[in-house]
PDB file of C-alpha atoms in Angstrom:
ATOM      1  CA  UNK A 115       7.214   5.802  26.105  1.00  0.00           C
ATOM      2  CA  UNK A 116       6.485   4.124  22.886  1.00  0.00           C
ATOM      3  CA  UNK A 117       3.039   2.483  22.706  1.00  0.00           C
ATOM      4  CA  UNK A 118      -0.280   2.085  21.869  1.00  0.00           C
ATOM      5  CA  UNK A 119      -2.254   4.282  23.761  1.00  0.00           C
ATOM      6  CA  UNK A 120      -6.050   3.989  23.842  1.00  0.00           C
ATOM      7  CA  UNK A 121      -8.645   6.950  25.470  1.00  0.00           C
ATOM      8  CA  UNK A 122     -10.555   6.322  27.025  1.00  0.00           C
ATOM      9  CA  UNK A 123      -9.895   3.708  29.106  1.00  0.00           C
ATOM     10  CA  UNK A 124     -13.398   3.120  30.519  1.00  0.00           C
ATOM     11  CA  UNK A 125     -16.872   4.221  29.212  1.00  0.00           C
ATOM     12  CA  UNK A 126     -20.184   3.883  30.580  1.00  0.00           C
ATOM     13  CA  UNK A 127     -23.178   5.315  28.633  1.00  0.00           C
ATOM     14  CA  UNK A 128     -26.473   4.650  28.110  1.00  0.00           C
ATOM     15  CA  UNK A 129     -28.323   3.386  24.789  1.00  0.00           C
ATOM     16  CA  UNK A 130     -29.098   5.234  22.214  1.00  0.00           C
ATOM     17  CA  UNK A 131     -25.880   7.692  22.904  1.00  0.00           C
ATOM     18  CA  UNK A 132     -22.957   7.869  19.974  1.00  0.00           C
ATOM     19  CA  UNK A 133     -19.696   7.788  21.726  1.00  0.00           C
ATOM     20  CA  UNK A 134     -15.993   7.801  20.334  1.00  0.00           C
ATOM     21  CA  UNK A 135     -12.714   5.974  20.993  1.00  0.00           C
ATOM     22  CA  UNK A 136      -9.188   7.183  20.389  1.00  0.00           C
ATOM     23  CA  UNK A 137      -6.030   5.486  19.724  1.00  0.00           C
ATOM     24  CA  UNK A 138      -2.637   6.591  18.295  1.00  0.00           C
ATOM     25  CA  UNK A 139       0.710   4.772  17.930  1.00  0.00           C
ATOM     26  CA  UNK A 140       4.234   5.970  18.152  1.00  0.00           C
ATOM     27  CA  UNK A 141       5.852   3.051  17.181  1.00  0.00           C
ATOM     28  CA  UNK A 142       6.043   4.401  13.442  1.00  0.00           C
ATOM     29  CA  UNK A 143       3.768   1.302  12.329  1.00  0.00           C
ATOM     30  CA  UNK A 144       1.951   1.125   9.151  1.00  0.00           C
ATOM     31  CA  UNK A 145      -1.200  -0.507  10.210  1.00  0.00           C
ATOM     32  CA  UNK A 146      -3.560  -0.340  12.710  1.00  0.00           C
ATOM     33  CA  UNK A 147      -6.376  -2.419  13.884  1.00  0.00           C
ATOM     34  CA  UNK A 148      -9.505  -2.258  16.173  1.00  0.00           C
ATOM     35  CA  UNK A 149     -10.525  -5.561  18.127  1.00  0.00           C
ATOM     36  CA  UNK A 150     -13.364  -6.229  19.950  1.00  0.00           C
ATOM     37  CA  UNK A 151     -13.200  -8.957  23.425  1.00  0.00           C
ATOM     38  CA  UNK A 152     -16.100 -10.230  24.039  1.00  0.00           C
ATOM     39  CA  UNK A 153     -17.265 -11.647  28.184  1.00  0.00           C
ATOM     40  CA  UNK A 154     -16.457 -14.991  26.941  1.00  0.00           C
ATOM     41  CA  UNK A 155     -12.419 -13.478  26.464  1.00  0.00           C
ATOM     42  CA  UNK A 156     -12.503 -14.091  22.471  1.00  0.00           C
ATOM     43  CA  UNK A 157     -11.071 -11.231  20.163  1.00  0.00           C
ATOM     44  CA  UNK A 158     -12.343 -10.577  17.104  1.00  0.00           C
ATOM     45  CA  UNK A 159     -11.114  -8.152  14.351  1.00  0.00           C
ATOM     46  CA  UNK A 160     -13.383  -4.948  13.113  1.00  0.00           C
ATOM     47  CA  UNK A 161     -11.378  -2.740  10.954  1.00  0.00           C
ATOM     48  CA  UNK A 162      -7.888  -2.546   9.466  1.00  0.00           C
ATOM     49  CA  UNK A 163      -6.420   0.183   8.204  1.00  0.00           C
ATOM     50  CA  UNK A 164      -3.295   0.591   5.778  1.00  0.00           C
ATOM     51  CA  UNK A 165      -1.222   4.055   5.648  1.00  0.00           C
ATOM     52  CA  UNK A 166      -4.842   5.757   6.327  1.00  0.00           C
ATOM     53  CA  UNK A 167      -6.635   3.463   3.998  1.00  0.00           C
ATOM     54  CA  UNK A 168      -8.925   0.875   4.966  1.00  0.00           C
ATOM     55  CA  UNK A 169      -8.317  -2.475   4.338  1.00  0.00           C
ATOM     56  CA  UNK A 170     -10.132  -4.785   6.138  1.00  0.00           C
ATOM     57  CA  UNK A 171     -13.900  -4.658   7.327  1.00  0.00           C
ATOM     58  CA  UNK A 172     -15.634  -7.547   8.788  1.00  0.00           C
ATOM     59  CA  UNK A 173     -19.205  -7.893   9.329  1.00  0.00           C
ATOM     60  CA  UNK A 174     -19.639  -5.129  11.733  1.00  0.00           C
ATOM     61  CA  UNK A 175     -23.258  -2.966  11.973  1.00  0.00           C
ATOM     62  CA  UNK A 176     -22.486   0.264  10.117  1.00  0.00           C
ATOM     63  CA  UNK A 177     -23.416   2.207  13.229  1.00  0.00           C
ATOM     64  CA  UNK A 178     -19.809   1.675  13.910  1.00  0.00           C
ATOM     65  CA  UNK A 179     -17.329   4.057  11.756  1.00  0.00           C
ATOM     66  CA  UNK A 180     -14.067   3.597  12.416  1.00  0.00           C
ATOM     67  CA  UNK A 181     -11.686   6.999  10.966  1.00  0.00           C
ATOM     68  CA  UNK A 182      -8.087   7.243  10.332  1.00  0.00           C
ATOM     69  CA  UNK A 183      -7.197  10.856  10.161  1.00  0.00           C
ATOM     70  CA  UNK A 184      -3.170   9.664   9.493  1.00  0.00           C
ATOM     71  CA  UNK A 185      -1.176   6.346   9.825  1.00  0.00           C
ATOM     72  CA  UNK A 186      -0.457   7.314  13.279  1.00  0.00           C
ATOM     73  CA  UNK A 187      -4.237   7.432  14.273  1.00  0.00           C
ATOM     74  CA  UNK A 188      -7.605   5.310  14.566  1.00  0.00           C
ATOM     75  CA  UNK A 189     -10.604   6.171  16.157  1.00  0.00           C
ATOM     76  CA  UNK A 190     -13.896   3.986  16.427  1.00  0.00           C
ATOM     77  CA  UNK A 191     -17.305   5.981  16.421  1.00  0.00           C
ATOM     78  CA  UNK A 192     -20.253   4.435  17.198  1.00  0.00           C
ATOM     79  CA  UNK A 193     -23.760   5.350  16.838  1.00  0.00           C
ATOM     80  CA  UNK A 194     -26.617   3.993  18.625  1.00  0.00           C
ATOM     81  CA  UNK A 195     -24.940   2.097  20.938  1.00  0.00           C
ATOM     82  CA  UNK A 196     -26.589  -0.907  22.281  1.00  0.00           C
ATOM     83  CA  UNK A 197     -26.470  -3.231  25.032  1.00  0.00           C
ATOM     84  CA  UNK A 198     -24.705  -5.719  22.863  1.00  0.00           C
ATOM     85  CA  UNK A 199     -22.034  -3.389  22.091  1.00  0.00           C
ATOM     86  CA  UNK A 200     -21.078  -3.796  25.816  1.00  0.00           C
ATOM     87  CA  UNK A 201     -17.482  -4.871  25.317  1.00  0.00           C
ATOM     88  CA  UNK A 202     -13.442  -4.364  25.715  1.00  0.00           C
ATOM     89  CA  UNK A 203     -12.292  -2.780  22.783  1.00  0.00           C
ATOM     90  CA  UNK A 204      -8.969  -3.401  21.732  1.00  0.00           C
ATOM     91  CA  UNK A 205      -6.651  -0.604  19.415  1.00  0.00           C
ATOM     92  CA  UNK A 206      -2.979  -2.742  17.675  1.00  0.00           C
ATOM     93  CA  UNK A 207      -0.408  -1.862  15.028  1.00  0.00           C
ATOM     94  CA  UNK A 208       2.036  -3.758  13.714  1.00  0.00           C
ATOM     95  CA  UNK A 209       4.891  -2.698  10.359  1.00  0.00           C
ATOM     96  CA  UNK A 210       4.120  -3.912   7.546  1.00  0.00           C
ATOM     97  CA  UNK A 211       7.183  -6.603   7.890  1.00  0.00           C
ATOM     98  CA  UNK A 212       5.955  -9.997   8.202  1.00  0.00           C
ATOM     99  CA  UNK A 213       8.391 -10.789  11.182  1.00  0.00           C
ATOM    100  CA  UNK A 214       6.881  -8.361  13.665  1.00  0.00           C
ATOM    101  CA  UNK A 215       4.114  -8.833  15.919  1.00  0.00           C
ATOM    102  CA  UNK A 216       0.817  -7.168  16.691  1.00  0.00           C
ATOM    103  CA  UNK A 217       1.596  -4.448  19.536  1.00  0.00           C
ATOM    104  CA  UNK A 218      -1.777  -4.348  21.198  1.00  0.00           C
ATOM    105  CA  UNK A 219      -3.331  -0.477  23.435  1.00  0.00           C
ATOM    106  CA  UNK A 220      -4.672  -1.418  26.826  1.00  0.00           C
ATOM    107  CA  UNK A 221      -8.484  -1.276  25.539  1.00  0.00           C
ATOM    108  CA  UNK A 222     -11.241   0.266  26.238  1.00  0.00           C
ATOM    109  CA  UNK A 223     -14.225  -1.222  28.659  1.00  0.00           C
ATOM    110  CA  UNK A 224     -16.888  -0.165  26.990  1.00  0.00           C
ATOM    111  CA  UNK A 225     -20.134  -0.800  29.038  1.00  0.00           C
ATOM    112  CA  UNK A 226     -23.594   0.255  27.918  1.00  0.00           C
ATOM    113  CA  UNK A 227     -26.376   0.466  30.263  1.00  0.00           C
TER     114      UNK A 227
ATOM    115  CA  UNK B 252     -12.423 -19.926   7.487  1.00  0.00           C
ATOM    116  CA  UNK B 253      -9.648 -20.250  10.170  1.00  0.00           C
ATOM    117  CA  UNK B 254     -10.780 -21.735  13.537  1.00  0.00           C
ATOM    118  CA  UNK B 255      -8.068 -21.302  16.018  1.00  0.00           C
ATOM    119  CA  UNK B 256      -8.618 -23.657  19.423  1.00  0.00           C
ATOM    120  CA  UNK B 257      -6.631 -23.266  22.584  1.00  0.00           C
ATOM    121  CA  UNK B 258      -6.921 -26.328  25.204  1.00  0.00           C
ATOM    122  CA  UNK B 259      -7.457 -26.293  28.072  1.00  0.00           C
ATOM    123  CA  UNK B 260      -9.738 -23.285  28.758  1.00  0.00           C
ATOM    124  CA  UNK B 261      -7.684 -23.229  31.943  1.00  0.00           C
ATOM    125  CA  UNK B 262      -4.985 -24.907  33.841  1.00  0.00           C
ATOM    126  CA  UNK B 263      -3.877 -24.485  37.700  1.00  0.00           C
ATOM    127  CA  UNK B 264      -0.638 -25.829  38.384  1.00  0.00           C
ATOM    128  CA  UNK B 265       1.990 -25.593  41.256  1.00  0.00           C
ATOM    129  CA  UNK B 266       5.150 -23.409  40.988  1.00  0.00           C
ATOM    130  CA  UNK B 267       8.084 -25.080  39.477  1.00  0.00           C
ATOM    131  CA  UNK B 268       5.903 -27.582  37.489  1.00  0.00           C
ATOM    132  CA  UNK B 269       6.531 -27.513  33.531  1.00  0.00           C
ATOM    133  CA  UNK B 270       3.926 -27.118  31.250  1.00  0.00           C
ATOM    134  CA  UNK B 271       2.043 -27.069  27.864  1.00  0.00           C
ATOM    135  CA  UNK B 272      -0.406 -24.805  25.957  1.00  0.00           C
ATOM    136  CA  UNK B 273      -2.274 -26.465  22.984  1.00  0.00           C
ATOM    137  CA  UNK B 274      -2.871 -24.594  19.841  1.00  0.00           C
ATOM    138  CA  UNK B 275      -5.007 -25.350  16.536  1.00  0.00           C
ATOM    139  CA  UNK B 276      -5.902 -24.322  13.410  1.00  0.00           C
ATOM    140  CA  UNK B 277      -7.816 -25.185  10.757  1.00  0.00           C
ATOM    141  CA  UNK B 278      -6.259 -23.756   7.655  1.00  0.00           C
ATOM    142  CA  UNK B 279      -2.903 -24.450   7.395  1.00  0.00           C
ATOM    143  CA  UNK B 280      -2.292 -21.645   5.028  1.00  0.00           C
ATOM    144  CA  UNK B 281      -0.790 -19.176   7.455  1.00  0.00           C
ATOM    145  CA  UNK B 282       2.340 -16.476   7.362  1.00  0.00           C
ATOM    146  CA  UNK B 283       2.762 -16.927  11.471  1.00  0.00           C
ATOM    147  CA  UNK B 284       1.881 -17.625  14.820  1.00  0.00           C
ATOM    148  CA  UNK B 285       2.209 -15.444  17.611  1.00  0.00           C
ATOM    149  CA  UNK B 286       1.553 -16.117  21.187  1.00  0.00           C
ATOM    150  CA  UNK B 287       0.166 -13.197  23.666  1.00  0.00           C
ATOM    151  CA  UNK B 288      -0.056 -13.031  27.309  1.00  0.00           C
ATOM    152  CA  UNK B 289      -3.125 -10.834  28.868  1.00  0.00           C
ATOM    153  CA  UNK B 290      -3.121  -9.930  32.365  1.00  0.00           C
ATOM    154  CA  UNK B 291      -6.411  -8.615  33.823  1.00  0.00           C
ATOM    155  CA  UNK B 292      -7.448  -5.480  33.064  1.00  0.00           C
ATOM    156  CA  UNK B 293      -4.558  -5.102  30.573  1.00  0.00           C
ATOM    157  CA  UNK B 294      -3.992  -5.381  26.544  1.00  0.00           C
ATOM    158  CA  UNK B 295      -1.847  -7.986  25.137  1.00  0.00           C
ATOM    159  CA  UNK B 296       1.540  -8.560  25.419  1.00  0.00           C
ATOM    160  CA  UNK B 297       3.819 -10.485  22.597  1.00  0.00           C
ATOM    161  CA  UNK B 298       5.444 -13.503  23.582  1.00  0.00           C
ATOM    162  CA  UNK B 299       6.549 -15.272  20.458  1.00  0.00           C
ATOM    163  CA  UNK B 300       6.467 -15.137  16.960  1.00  0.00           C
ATOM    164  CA  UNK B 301       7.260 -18.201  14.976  1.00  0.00           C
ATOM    165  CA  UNK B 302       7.179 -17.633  10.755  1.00  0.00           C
ATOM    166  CA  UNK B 303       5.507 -20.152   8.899  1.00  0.00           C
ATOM    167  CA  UNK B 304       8.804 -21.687   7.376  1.00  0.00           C
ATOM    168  CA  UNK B 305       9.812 -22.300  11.553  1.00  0.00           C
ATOM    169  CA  UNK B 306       9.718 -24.942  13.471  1.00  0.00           C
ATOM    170  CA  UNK B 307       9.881 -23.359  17.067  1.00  0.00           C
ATOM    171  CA  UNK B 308      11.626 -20.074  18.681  1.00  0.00           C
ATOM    172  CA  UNK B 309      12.465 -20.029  22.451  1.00  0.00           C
ATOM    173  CA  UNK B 310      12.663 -16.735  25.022  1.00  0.00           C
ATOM    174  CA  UNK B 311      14.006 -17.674  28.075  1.00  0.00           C
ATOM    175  CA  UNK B 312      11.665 -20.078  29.711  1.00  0.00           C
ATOM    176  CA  UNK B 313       9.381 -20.074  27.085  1.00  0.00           C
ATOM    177  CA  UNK B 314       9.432 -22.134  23.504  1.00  0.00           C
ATOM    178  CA  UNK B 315       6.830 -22.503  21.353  1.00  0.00           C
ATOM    179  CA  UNK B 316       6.861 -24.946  18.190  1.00  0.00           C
ATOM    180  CA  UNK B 317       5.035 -24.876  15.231  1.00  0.00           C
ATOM    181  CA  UNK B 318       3.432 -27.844  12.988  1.00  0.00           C
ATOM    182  CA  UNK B 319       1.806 -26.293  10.049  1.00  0.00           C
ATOM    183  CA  UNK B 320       1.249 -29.296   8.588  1.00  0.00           C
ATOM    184  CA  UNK B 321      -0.764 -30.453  11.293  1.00  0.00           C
ATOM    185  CA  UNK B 322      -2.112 -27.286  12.747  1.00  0.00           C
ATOM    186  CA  UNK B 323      -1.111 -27.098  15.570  1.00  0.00           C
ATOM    187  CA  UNK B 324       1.277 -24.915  18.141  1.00  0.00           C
ATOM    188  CA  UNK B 325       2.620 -25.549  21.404  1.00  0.00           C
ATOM    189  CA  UNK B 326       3.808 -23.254  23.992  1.00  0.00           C
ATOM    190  CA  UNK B 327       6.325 -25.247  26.603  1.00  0.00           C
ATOM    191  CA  UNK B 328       6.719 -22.638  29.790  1.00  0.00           C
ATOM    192  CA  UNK B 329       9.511 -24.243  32.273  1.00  0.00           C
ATOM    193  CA  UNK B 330       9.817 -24.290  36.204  1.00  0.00           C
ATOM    194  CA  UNK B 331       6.395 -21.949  36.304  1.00  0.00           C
ATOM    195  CA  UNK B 332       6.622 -19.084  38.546  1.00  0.00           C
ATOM    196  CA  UNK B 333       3.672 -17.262  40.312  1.00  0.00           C
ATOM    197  CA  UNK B 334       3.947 -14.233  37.993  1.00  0.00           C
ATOM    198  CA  UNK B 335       3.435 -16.407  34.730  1.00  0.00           C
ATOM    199  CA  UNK B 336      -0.335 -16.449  35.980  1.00  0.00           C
ATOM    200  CA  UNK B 337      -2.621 -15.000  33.742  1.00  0.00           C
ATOM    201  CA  UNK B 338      -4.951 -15.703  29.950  1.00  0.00           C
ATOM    202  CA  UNK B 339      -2.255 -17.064  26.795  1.00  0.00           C
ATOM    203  CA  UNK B 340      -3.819 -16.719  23.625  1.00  0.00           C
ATOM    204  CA  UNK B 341      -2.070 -17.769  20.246  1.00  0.00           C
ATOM    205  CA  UNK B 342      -3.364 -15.731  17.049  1.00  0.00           C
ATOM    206  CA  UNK B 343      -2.520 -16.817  13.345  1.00  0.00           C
ATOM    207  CA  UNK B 344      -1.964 -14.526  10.673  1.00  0.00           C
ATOM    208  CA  UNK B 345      -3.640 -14.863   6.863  1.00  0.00           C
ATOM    209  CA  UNK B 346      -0.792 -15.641   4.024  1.00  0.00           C
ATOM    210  CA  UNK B 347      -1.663 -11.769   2.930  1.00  0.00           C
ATOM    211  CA  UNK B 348      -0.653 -10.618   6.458  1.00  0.00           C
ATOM    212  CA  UNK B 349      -3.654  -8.473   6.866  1.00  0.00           C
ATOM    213  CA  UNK B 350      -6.093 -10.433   9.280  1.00  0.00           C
ATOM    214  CA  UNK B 351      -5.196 -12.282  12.478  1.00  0.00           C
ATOM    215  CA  UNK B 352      -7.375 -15.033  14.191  1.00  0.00           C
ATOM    216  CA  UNK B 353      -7.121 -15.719  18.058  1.00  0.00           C
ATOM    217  CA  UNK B 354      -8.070 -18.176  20.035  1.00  0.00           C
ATOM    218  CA  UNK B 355      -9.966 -18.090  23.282  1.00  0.00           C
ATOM    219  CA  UNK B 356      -7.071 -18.285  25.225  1.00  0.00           C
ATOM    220  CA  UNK B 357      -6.071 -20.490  28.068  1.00  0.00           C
ATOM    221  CA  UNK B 358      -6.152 -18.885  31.649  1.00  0.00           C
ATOM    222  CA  UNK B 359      -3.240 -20.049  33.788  1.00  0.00           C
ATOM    223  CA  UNK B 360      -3.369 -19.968  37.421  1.00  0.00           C
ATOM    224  CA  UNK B 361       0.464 -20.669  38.849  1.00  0.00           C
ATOM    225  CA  UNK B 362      -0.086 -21.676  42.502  1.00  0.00           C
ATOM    226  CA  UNK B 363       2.507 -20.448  45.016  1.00  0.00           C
TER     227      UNK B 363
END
């Protein structure tokens, strides 16, 4: 099947642990993005990445490193982790032609107790 | 920065009815619009993508327009159906293509 595929696909931990998240494409796409969804259902962008380069990084607290080992990969570290980081984090690609859309992974419940 | 808006928060209808998602945005400086459909538990699926130079695109029962000037987007879903229950969100991308802004979505409820 070609996708976005996210692991895992829920994650419970408590603070203080570092924990990672893995995502890889096989649509071919150039970029690749990591959302997070807050309780409230709004998505907000983290990290972009371009052909393994990064591109765009929003105010995010550096205990989050996001690593992009080629174009078909992203994974999100993070360090630390805190209640606040409680979330549903979401893994997308899209081509770099302006006529396609964002294909979006199935997230990743992130819950932190 | 962009602010995207999506009214109503939610909307419970009866099967058959037609209806309309609102859209807007702030900065009318965009390269597209896309609408998404989420369905609990799940990631987003594309709907629609209208360019910025469009005025609307339709797939099957669904059409969504597009009034840059204005900002604002409307997805039109016709003779709704049970299974067309679940969270629409619209997203617009920056002129440089890189970032995309969503809204908070509208959460549908299609009554049998």
């Amino acid at each position: 099947d070609t996708a976005v595929s996210q692991t895992p696909k829920y994650l419970v931990t408590q603070m203080g642990n570092d924990k990672s998240i893995k995502c890889e494409q096989n649509l071919g796409h150039d970029t690749m993005y990591w959302y997070k969804q807050d309780s409230k259902k709004f998505l907000k962008i983290m990290f972009s990445y371009n052909n393994k380069e990064l591109i765009i990084n929003e105010t995010v607290p550096n205990r989050f490193s996001p690593k992009s080992p080629d174009k078909a990969h992203l994974n999100l570290h993070i360090n630390s982790l805190e209640l606040g980081d409680s979330a549903v984090y979401f893994c997308a690609s899209r081509p770099n032609r302006g006529d396609s859309p964002l294909h979006f992974g199935n997230g990743t419940r992130l819950t932190v107790t | 920065k962009q602010e995207v808006t999506q009214i109503p928060a939610a909307l419970s209808v009866p099967e058959g009815e037609n209806l309309v998602l609102n859209c807007s945005f702030t900065d009318s400086a965009i390269y597209n619009l896309q609408w998404f459909r989420q369905d609990p538990g799940k990631g987003l699926t594309s709907l629609l993508l209208i360019q910025s130079s469009q005025r609307e695109q339709t797939s099957g029962r669904l059409n969504a327009s597009l009034d840059k000037s204005s900002g604002r987007s409307t997805l039109y879903i016709a003779a709704s159906q049970p299974g067309d229950s679940a969270t629409y969100l619209c997203a617009v991308a920056t002129r440089d293509f890189n970032k995309f802004y969503f809204g908070s979505g509208t959460k549908l409820n299609v009554k049998p």
